[in-house]
Short mmCIF file of C-alpha atoms in Angstrom, two decimals:
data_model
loop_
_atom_site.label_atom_id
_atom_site.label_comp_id
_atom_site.label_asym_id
_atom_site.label_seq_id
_atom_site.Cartn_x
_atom_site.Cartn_y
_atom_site.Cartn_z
CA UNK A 29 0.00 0.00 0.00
CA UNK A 30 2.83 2.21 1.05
CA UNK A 31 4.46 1.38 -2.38
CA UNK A 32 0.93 2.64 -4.15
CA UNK A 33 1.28 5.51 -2.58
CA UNK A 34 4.34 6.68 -3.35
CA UNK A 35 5.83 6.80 0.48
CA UNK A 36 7.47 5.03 2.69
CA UNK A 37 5.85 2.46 5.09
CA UNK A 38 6.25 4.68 8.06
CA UNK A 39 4.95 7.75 6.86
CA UNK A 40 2.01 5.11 5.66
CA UNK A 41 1.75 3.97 9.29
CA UNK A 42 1.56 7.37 10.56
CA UNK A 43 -1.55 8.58 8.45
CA UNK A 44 -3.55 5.15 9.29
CA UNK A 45 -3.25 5.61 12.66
CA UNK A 46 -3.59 9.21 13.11
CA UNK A 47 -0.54 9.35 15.02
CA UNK A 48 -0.67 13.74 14.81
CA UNK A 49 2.74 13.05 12.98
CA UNK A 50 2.57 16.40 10.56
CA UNK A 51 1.51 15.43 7.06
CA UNK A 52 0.29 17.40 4.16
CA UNK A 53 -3.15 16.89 3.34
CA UNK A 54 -2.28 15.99 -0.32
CA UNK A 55 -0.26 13.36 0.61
CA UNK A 56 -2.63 12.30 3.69
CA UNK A 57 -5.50 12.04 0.75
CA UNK A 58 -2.89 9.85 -1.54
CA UNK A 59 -2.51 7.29 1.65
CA UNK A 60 -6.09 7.25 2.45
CA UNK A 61 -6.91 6.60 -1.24
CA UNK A 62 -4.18 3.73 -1.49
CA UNK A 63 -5.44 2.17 1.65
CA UNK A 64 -9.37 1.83 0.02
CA UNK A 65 -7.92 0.76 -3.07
CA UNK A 66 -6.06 -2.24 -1.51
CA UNK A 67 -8.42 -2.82 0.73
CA UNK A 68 -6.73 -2.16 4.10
CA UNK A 69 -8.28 -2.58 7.89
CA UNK A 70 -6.49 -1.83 10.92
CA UNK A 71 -5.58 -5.14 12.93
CA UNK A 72 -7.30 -3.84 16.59
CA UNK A 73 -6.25 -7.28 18.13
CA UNK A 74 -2.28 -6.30 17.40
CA UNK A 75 -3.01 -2.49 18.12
CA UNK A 76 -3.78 -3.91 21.35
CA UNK A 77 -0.91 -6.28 21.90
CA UNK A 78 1.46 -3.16 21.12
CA UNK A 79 -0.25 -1.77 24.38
CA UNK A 80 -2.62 0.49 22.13
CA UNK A 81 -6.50 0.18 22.74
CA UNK A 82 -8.65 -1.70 20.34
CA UNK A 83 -12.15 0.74 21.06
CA UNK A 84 -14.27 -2.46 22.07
CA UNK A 85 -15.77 -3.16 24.98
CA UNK A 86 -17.41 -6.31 26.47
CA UNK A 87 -20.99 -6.02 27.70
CA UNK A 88 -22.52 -9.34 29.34
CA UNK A 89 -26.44 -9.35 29.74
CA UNK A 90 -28.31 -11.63 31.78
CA UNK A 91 -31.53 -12.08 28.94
CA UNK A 92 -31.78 -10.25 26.11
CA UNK A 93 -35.87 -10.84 26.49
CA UNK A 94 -35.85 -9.11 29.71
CA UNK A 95 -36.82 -5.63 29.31
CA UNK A 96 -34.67 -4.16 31.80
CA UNK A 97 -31.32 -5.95 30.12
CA UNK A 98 -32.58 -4.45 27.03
CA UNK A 99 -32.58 -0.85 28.36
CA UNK A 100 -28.42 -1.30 29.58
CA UNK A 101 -28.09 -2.53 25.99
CA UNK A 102 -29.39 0.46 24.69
CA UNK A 103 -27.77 2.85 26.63
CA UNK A 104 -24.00 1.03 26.52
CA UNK A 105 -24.18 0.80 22.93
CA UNK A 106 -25.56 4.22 22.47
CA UNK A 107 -23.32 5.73 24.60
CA UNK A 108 -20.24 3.96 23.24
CA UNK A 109 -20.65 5.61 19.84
CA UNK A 110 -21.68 8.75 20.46
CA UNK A 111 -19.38 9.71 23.59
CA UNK A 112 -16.49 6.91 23.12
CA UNK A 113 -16.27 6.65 19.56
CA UNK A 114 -16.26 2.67 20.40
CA UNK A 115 -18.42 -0.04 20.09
CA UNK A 116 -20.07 -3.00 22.46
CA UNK A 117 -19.94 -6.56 21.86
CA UNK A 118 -23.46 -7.54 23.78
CA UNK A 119 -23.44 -11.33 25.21
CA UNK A 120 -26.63 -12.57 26.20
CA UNK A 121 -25.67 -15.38 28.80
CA UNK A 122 -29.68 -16.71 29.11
CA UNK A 123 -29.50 -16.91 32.98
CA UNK A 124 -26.66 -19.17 32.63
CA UNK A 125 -23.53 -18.75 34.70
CA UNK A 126 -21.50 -20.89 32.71
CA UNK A 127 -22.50 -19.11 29.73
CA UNK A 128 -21.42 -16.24 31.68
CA UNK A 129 -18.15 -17.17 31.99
CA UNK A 130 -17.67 -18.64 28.97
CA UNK A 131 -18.54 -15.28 27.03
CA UNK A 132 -15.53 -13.78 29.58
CA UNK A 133 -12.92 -16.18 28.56
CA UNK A 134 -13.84 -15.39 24.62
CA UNK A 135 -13.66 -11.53 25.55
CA UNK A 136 -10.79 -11.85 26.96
CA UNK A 137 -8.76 -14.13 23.28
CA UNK A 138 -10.23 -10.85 21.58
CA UNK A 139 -8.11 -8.33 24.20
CA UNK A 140 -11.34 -5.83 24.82
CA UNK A 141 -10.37 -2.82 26.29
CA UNK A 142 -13.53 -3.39 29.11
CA UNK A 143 -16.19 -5.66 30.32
CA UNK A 144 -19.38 -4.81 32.06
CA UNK A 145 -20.97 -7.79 34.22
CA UNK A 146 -24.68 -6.89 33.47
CA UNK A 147 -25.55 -10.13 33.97
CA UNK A 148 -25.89 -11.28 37.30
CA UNK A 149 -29.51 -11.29 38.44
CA UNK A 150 -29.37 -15.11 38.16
CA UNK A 151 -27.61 -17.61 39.99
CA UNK A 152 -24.37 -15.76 41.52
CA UNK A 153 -23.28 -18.27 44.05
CA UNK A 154 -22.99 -21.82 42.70
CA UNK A 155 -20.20 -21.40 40.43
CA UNK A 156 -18.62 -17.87 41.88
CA UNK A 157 -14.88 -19.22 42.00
CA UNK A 158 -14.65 -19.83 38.93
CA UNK A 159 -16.17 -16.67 38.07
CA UNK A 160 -14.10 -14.71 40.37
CA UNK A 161 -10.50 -16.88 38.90
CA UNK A 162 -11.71 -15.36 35.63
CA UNK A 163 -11.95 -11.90 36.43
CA UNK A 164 -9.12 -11.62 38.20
CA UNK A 165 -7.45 -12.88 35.22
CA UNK A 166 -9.22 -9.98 32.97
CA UNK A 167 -7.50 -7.79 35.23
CA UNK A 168 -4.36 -9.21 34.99
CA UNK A 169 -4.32 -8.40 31.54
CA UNK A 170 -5.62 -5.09 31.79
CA UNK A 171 -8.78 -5.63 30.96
CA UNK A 172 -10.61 -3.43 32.98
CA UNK A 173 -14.37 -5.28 34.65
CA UNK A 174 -16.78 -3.29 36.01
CA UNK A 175 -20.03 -4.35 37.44
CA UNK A 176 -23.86 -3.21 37.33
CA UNK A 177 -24.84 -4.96 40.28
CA UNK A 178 -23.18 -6.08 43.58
CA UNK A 179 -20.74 -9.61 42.98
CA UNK A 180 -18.86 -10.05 45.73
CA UNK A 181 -15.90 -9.59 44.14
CA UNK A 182 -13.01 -6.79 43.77
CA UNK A 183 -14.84 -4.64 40.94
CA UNK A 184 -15.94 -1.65 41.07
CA UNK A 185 -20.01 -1.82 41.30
CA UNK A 186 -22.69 1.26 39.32
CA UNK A 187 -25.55 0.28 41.09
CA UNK A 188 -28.72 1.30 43.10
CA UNK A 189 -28.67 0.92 46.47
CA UNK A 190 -30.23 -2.34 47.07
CA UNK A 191 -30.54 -2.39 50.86
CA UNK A 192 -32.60 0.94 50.01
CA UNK A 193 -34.69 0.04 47.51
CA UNK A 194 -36.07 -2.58 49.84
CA UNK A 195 -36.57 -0.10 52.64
CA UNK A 196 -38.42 2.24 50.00
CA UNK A 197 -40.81 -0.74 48.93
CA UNK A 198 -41.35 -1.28 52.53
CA UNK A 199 -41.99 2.08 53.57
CA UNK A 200 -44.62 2.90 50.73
CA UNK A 201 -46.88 -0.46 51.46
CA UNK A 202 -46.78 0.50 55.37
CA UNK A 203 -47.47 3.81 54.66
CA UNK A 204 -50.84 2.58 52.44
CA UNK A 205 -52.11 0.77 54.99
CA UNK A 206 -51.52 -3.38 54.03
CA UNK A 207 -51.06 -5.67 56.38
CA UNK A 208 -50.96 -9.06 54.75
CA UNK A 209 -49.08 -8.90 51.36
CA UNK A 210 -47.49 -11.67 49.25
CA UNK A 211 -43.90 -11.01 47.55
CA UNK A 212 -42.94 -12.81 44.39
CA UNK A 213 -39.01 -12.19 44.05
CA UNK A 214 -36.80 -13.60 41.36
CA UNK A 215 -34.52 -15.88 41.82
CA UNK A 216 -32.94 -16.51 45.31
CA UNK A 217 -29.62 -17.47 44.84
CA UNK A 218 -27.89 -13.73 44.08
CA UNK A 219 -26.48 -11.00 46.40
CA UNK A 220 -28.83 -7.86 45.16
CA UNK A 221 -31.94 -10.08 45.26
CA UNK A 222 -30.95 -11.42 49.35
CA UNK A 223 -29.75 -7.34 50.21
CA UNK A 224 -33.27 -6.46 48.73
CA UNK A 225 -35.39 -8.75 50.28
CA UNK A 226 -33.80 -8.91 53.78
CA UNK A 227 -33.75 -4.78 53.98
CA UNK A 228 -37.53 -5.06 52.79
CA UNK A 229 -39.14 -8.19 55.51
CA UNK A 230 -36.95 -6.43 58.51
CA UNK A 231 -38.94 -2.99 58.09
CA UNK A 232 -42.22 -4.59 57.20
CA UNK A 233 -41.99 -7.28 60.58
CA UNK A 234 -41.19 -4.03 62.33
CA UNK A 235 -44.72 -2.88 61.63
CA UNK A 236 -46.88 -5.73 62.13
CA UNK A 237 -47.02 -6.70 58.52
CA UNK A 238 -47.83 -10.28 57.55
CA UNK A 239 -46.31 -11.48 54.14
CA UNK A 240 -45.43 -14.77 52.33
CA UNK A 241 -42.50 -14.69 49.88
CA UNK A 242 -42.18 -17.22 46.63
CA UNK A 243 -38.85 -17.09 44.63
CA UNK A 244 -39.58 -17.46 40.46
CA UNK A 245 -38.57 -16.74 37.44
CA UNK A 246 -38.48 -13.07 36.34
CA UNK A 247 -40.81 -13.73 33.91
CA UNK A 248 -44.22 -12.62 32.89
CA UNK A 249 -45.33 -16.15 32.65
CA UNK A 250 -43.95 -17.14 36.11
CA UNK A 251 -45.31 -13.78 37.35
CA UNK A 252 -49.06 -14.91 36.19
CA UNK A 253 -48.68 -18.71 37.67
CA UNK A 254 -47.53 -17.06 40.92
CA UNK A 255 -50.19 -14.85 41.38
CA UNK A 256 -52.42 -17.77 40.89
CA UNK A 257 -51.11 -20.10 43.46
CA UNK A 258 -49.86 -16.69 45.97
CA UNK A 259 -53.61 -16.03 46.16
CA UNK A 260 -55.38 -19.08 46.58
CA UNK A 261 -52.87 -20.01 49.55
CA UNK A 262 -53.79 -16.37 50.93
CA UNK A 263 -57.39 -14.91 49.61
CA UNK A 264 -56.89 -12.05 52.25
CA UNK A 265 -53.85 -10.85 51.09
CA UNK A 266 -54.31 -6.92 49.38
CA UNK A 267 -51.44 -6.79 47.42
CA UNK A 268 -48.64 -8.25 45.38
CA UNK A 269 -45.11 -6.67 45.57
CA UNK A 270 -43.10 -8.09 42.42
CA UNK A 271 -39.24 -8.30 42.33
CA UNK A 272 -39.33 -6.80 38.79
CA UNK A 273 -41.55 -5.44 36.11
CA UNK A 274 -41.76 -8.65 34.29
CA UNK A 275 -42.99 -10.51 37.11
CA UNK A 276 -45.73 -7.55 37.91
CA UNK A 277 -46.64 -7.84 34.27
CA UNK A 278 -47.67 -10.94 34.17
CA UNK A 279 -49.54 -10.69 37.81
CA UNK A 280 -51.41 -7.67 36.25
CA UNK A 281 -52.36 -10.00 32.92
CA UNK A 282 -53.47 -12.68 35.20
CA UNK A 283 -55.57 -10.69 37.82
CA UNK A 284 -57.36 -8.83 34.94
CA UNK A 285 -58.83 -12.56 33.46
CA UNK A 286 -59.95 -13.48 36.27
CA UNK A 287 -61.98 -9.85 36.52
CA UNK A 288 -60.10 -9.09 39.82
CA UNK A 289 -59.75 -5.11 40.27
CA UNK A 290 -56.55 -3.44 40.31
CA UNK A 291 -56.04 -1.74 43.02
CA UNK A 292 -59.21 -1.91 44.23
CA UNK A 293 -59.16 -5.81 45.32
CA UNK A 294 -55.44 -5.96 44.81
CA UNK A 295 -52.87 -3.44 44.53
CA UNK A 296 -49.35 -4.69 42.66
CA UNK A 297 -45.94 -2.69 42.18
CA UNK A 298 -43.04 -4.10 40.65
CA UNK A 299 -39.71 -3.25 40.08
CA UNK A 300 -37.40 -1.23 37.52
CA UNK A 301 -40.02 0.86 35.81
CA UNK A 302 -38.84 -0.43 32.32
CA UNK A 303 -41.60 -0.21 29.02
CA UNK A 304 -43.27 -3.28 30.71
CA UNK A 305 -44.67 -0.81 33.49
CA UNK A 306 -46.09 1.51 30.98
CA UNK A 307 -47.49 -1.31 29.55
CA UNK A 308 -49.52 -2.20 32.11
CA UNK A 309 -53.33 -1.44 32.25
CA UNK A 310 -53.73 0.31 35.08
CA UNK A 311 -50.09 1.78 34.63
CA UNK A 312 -47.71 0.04 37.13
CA UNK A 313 -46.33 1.69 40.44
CA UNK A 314 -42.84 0.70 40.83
CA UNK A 315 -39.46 2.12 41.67
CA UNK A 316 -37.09 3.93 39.01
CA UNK A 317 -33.30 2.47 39.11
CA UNK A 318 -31.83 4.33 36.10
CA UNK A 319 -30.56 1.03 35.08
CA UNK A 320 -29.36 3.28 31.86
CA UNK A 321 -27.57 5.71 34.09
CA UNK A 322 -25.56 2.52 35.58
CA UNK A 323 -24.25 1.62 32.58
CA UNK A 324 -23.32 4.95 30.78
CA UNK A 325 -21.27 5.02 34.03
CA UNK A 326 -19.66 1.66 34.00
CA UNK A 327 -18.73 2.45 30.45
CA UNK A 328 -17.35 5.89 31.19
CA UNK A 329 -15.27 4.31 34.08
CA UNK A 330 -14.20 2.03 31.42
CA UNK A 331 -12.99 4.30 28.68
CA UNK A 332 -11.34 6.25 31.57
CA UNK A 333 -9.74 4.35 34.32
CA UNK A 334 -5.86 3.29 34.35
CA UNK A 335 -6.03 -0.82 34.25
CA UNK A 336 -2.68 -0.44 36.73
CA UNK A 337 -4.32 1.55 39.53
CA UNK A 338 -6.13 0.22 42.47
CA UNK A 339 -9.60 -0.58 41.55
CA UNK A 340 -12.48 2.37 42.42
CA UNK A 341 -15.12 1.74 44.44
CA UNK A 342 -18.04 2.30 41.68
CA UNK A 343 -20.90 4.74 42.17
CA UNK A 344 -24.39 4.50 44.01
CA UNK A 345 -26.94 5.09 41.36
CA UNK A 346 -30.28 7.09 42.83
CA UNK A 347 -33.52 5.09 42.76
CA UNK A 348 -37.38 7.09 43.17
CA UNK A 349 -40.68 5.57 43.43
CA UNK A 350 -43.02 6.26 40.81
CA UNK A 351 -46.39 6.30 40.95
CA UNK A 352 -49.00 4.74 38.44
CA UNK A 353 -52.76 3.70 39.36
CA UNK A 354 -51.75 -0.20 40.37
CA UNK A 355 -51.36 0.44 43.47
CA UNK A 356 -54.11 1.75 46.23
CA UNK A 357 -53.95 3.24 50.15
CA UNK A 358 -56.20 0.90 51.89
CA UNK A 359 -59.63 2.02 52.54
CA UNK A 360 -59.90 3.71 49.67
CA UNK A 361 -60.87 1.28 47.27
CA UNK A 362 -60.06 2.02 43.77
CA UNK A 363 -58.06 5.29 44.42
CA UNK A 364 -54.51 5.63 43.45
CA UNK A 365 -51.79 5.10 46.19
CA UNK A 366 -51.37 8.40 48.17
CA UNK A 367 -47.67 10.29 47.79
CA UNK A 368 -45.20 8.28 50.08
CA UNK A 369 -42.71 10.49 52.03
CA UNK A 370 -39.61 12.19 50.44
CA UNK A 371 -37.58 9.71 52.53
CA UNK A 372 -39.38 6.68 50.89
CA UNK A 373 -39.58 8.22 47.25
CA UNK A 374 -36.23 8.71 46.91
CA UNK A 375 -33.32 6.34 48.65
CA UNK A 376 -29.66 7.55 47.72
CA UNK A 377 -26.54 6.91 49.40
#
């Protein structure tokens, strides 16, 4: 190519990488031309093995069917263009921790400059050392890992507070007035699902609040069958508090067949206020965790941080409640949830 152009292979190298050597624009225009002719493309793998970066990062989601993975895709990728000039690979792992780590051990043969762990709503705990083995030997490489959710592990973590968002649930169904609820969570067997829960069932025991909790799938469909069999254990119970949108979708889809009122019979709120809550007929009261905002910042930590220096501790990402018509103060059947406090529509650390 060099040849083609009429200069030598260094003066070539400088104009392809943009090196801010001085060359004339004539000559620039000559290499550029050459380069399309031939068909040239920069080799990012050995740009990165000369200690360069390659402008890729790594982005592992837990389901690409899940609404609220969809929304980190959408802002990573977004973001990655238009403020990185860079581009995300997207994994989908389908709730599989091997998958998981698999997709980690191919990110790392292709030398990304970054991976983001959006993926670990799932199963965290049965196969964590090998998880942890394999980050530690992205960061031995300098890749640099960041998480969107807490992994017990040395990364740094862009996350709501989970602890608080449980406290916020809490604090809005005491404040309404129910006293026997029924809480469909996700999966059990992962950090932010335990920190939620736990922070949650301490402040509503504290208050004389009788609930029964049932761990499923974050899934419309599992959110339908376990509003089925939550309510025909407990016909008293006034309201369903689901661990995510998904799940509060489907116990919306199912309540309406069977002509059951929402809120006035049963009030539900779920979780992440992604497109599924606007979905929702009547629109679903849930809590906001800027699940976009937590990735723009992973990413910008990313494209910013030093893979030598001692890791950073992440970044608390606000949560707020927000109010639809799902969800009524007992007593007043039908009406729309009164306004919790400040303190319980908005948790930040």
């Amino acid at each position: 190519m060099a040849r083609k152009a009429q200069v030598s292979v260094s003066t070539a190298a400088r104009v392809l990488r943009n090196s801010g050597y001085p060359v004339g624009p004539k000559l620039k225009a000559r290499v550029d031309a050459a380069a399309k002719t031939v068909g040239y493309v920069p080799n990012l793998v050995a740009r990165r093995l000369r200690g360069g970066r390659q402008g890729i990062v790594g982005l592992v989601i837990g389901d690409m069917l899940d609404a609220h993975y969809g929304m980190i895709a959408e802002s990573v990728t977004k973001w990655a263009e238009t403020a990185h000039s860079t581009f995300a690979i997207v994994c989908n792992m389908q709730r599989d921790p091997l998958l998981e780590i698999k997709y980690l051990r191919k990110l790392l043969e292709y030398r990304v400059d970054g991976i983001i762990l959006a993926g670990g709503g799932f199963d965290q705990w049965t196969h964590h050392e090998i998880l942890a083995e394999t980050v530690d030997e992205l960061k031995r490489s300098g890749i640099v890992v960041a998480s969107l959710m807490p992994r017990d592990m040395q990364v740094p973590v862009f996350s709501a507070d989970n602890q608080g968002i449980g406290i916020t649930k809490a604090k809005f169904i005491v404040e309404n007035g129910h006293t026997k609820i029924g809480i469909l969570l996700g999966p059990a067997r992962n950090n932010m699902t335990m920190q939620r829960m736990q922070a949650m069932t301490s402040h509503l025991s504290g208050h004389m609040v009788d609930y029964a909790i049932a761990n499923i799938d974050s899934t419309p469909e599992a959110g339908a069958l376990g509003a089925a069999e939550m309510l025909a254990r407990n016909p008293d119970f006034t309201a369903l508090i689901c661990g995510s949108d998904a799940i509060a979708f489907g116990v919306i889809n199912y309540l309406r067949g069977e002509n059951i009122d929402i809120p006035g019979r049963i009030s539900v709120m779920g979780l992440g206020n992604t497109r599924l809550a606007t979905l929702c007929t009547p629109r679903l009261t849930t809590v906001e965790m800027n699940f976009d905002r937590a990735g723009i910042a992973a990413l910008d930590f990313i494209m910013t941080h030093d893979p030598s220096a001692s890791d950073a501790p992440g970044e608390v990402v606000p949560h707020s409640l927000v109010l639809g018509e799902s969800f009524a103060r007992l007593g007043d059947t039908g009406k729309p949830a009164a306004r919790a406090s400040r303190s319980s529509r908005s948790a930040r650390s």
